[in-house]
mmCIF file of C-alpha atoms in Angstrom:
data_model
loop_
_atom_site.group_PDB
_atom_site.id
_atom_site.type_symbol
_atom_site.label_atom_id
_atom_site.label_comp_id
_atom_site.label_asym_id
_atom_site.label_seq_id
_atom_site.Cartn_x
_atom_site.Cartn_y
_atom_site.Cartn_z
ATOM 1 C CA UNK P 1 0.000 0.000 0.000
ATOM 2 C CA UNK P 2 1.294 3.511 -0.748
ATOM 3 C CA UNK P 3 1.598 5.235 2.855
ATOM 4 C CA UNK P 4 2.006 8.993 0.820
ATOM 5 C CA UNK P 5 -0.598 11.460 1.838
ATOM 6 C CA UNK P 6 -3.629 12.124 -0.472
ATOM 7 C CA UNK P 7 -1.565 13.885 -3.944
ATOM 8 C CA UNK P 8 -3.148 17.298 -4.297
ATOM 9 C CA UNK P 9 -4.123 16.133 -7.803
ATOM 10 C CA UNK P 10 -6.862 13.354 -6.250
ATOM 11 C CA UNK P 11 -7.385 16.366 -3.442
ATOM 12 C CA UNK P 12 -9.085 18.835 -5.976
ATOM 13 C CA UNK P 13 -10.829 16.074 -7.833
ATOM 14 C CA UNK P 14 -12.448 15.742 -4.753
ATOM 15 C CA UNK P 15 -12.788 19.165 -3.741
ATOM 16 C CA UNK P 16 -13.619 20.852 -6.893
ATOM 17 C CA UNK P 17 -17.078 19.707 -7.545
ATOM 18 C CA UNK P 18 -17.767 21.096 -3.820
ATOM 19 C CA UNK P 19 -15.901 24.140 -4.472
ATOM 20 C CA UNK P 20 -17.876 24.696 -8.101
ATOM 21 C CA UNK P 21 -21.483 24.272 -5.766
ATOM 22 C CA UNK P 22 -20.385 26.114 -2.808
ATOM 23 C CA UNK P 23 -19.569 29.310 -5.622
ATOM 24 C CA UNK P 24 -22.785 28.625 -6.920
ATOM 25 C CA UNK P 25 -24.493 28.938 -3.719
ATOM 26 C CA UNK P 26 -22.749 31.643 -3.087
ATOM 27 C CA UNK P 27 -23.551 33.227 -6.438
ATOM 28 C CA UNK P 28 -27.833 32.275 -5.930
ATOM 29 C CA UNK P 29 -27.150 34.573 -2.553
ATOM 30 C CA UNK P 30 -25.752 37.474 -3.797
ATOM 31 C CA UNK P 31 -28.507 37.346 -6.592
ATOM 32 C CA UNK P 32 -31.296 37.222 -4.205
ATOM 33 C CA UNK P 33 -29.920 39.827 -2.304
ATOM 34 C CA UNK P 34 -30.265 42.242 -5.682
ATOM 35 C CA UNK P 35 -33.438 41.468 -5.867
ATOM 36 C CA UNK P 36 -34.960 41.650 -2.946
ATOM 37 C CA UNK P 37 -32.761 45.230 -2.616
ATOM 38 C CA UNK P 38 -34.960 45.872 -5.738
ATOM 39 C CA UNK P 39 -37.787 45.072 -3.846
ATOM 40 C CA UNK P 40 -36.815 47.133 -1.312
ATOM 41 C CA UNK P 41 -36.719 44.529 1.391
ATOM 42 C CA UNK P 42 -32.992 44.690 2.181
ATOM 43 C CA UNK P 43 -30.442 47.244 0.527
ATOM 44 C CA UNK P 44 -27.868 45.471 -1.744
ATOM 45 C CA UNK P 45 -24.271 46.498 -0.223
ATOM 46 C CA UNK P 46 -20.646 44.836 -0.422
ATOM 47 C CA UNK P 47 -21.078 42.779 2.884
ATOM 48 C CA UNK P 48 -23.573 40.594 1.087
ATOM 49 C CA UNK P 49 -20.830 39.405 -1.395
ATOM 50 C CA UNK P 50 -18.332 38.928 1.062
ATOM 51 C CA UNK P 51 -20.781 37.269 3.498
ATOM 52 C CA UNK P 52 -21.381 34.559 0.409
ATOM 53 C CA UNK P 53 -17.806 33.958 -0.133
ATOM 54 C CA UNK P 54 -16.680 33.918 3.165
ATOM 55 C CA UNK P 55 -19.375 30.927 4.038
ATOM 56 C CA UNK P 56 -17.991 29.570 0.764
ATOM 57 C CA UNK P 57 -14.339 29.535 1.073
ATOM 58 C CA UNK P 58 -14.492 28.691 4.799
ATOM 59 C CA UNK P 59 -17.023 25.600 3.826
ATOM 60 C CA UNK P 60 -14.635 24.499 0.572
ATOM 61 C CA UNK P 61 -11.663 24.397 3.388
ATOM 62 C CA UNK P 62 -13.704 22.312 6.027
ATOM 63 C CA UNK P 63 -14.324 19.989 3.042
ATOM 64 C CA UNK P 64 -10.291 19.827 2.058
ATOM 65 C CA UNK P 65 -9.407 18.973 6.060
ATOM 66 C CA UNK P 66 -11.981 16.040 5.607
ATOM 67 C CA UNK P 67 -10.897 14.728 2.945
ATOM 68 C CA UNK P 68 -7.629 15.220 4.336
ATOM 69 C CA UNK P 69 -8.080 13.825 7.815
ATOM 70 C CA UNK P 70 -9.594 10.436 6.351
ATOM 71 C CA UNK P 71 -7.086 9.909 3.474
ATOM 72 C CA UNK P 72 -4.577 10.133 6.621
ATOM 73 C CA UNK P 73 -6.102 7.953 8.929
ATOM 74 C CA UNK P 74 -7.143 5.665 6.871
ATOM 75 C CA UNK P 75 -3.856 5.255 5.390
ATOM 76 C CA UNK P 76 -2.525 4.653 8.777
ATOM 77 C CA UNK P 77 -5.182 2.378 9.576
ATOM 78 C CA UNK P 78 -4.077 0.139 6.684
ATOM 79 C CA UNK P 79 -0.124 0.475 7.372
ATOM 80 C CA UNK P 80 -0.655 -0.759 10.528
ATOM 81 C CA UNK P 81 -2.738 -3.579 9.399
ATOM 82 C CA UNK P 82 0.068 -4.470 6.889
ATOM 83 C CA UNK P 83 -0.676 -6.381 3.405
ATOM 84 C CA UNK P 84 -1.560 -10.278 4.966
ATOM 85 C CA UNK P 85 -4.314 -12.237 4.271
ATOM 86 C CA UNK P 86 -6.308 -12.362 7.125
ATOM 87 C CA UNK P 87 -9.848 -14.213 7.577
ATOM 88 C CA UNK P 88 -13.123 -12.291 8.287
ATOM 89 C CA UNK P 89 -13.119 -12.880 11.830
ATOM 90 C CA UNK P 90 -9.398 -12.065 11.766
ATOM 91 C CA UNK P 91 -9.981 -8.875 10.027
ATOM 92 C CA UNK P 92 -13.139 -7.962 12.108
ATOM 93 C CA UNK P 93 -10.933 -8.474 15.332
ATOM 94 C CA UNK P 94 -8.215 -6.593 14.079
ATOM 95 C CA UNK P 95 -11.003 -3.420 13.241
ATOM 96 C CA UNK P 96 -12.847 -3.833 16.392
ATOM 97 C CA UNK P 97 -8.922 -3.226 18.129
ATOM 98 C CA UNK P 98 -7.606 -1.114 15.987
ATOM 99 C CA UNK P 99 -9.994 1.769 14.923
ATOM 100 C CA UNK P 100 -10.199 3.434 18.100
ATOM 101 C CA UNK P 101 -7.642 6.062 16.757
ATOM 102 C CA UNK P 102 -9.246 6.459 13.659
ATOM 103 C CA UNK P 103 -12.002 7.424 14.927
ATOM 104 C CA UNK P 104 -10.668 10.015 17.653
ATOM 105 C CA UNK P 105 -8.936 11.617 14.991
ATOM 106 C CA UNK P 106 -12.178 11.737 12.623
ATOM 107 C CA UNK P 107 -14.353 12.877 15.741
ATOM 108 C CA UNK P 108 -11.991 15.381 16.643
ATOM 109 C CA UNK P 109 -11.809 16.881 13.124
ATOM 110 C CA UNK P 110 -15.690 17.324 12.954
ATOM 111 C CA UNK P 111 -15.168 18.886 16.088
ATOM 112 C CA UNK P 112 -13.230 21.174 14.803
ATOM 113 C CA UNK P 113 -14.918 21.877 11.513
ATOM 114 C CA UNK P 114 -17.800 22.714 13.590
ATOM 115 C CA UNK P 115 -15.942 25.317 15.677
ATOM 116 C CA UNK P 116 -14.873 26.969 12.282
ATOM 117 C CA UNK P 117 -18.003 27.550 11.077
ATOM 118 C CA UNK P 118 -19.176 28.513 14.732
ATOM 119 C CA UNK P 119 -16.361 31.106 14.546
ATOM 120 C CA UNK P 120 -16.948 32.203 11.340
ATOM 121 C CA UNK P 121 -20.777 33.184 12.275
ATOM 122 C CA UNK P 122 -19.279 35.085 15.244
ATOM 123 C CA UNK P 123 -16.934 36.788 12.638
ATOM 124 C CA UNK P 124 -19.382 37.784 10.376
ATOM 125 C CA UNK P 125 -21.396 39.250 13.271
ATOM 126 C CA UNK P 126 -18.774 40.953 15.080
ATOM 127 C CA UNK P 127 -17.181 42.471 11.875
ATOM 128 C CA UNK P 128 -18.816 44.823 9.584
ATOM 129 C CA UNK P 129 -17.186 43.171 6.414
ATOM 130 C CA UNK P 130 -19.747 40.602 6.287
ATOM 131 C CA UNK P 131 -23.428 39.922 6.173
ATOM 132 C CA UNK P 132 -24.444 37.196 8.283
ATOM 133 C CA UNK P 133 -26.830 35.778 6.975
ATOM 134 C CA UNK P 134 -24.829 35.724 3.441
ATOM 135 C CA UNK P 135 -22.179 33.959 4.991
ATOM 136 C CA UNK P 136 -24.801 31.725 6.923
ATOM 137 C CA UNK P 137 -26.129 30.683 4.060
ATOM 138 C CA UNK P 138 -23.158 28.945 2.252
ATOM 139 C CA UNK P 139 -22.003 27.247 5.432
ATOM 140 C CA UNK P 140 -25.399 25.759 5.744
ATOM 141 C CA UNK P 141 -25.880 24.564 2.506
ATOM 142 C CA UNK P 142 -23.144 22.298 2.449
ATOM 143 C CA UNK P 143 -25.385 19.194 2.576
ATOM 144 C CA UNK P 144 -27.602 20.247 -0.095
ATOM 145 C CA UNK P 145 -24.446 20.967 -2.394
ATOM 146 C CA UNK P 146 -23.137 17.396 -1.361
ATOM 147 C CA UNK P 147 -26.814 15.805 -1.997
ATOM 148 C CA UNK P 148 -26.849 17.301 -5.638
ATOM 149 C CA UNK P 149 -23.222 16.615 -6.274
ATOM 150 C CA UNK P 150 -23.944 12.765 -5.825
ATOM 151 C CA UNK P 151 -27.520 12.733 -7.760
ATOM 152 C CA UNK P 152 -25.169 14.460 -10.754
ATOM 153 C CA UNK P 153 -22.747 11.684 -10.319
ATOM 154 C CA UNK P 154 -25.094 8.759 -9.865
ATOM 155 C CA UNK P 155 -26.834 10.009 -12.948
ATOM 156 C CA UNK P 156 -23.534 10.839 -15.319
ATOM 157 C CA UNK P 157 -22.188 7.033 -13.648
ATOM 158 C CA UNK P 158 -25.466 5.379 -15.381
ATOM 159 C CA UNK P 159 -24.513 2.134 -17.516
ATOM 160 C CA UNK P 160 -25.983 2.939 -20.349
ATOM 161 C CA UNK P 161 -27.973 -0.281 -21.974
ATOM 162 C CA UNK P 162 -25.963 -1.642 -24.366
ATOM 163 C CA UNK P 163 -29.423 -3.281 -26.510
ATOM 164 C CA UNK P 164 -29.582 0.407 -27.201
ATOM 165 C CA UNK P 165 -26.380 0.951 -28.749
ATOM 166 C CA UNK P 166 -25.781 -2.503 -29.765
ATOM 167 C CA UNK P 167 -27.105 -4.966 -32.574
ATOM 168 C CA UNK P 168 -26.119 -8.233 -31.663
ATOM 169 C CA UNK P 169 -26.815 -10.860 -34.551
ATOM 170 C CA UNK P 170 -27.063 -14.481 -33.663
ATOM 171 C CA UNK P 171 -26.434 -16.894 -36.044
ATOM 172 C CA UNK P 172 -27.561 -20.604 -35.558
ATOM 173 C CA UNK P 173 -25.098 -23.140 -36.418
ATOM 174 C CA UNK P 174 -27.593 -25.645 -37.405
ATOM 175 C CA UNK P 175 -29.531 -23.089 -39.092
ATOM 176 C CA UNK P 176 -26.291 -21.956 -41.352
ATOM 177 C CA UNK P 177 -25.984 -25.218 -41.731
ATOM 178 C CA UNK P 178 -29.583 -26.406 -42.939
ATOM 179 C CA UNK P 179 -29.316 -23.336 -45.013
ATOM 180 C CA UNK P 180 -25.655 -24.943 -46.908
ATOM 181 C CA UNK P 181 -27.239 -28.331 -47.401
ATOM 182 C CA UNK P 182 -30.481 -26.738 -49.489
#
């Protein structure tokens, strides 16, 4: 097994798609926020753009550490574990004893994804760069982004039915051969 961290290349494979819906989100904000200044609901200032991309950036960078933090620990998980056969119940044993620093690590990173996005609230409120509820906004439709990134992919990762593209032809020995006697 290759114990190298996560190559930046397979990082922003990864990330990019989030990064692409998290802009877009971003992007639908700062929209609505013209027009409901138009309306004149709210009035249409700087703060709402920054708001968006701050809650965009910060949520695209809370993706990367994830990614991150279980390329690394699972990569450590399976160095330990080594490249031997082992039997289910060897391999469930080995799990059941083993993955109790995996999954410190992975609670500890959530932990502190959450306190990023907790402080970047309190930023947005405490500093007049920022409209919360622009920068709310992105951070909080994270899951939605992530729910339409995998309908795209489950629906682009389709096997297509090959009767559709393909013709197959059949051809019956016996018949070819009936057909060589006449």
């Amino acid at each position: 097994m290759n114990n190298r961290p996560m190559k930046i290349k397979n990082l922003l494979k990864d990330l990019l798609p989030i990064m692409i819906g998290e802009l877009i989100v971003a992007a639908l904000v700062c929209v609505g926020g013209f027009l409901l200044s138009l309306a004149d609901v709210i009035s249409f200032d700087y703060r709402i753009i920054t708001g968006a991309l701050l809650g965009a950036v910060v949520m695209s960078i809370n993706y990367a550490v994830l990614i991150y933090t279980v390329d690394k620990q699972l990569r450590a998980f399976q160095e330990a574990r080594g490249s031997r056969e082992m039997s289910e119940e060897e391999a469930e044993e080995y799990a059941k004893a083993n993955s109790a620093p995996v999954q410190k690590a992975l609670a500890f990173s959530t932990t502190m994804r959450t306190a990023s996005m907790i402080a970047t609230l309190v930023i947005a409120f405490i500093l007049d760069w920022f409209n919360p509820i622009a920068t709310a906004i992105p951070l909080f439709a994270f899951r939605f982004v992530l729910s339409a990134i995998e309908l795209i992919r489950s629906k682009n990762n389709k096997a297509p039915d090959p009767e559709k593209f393909i013709k197959y032809e059949f051809k019956d020995e016996n018949n070819e051969e009936k057909e060589s006697d006449q």
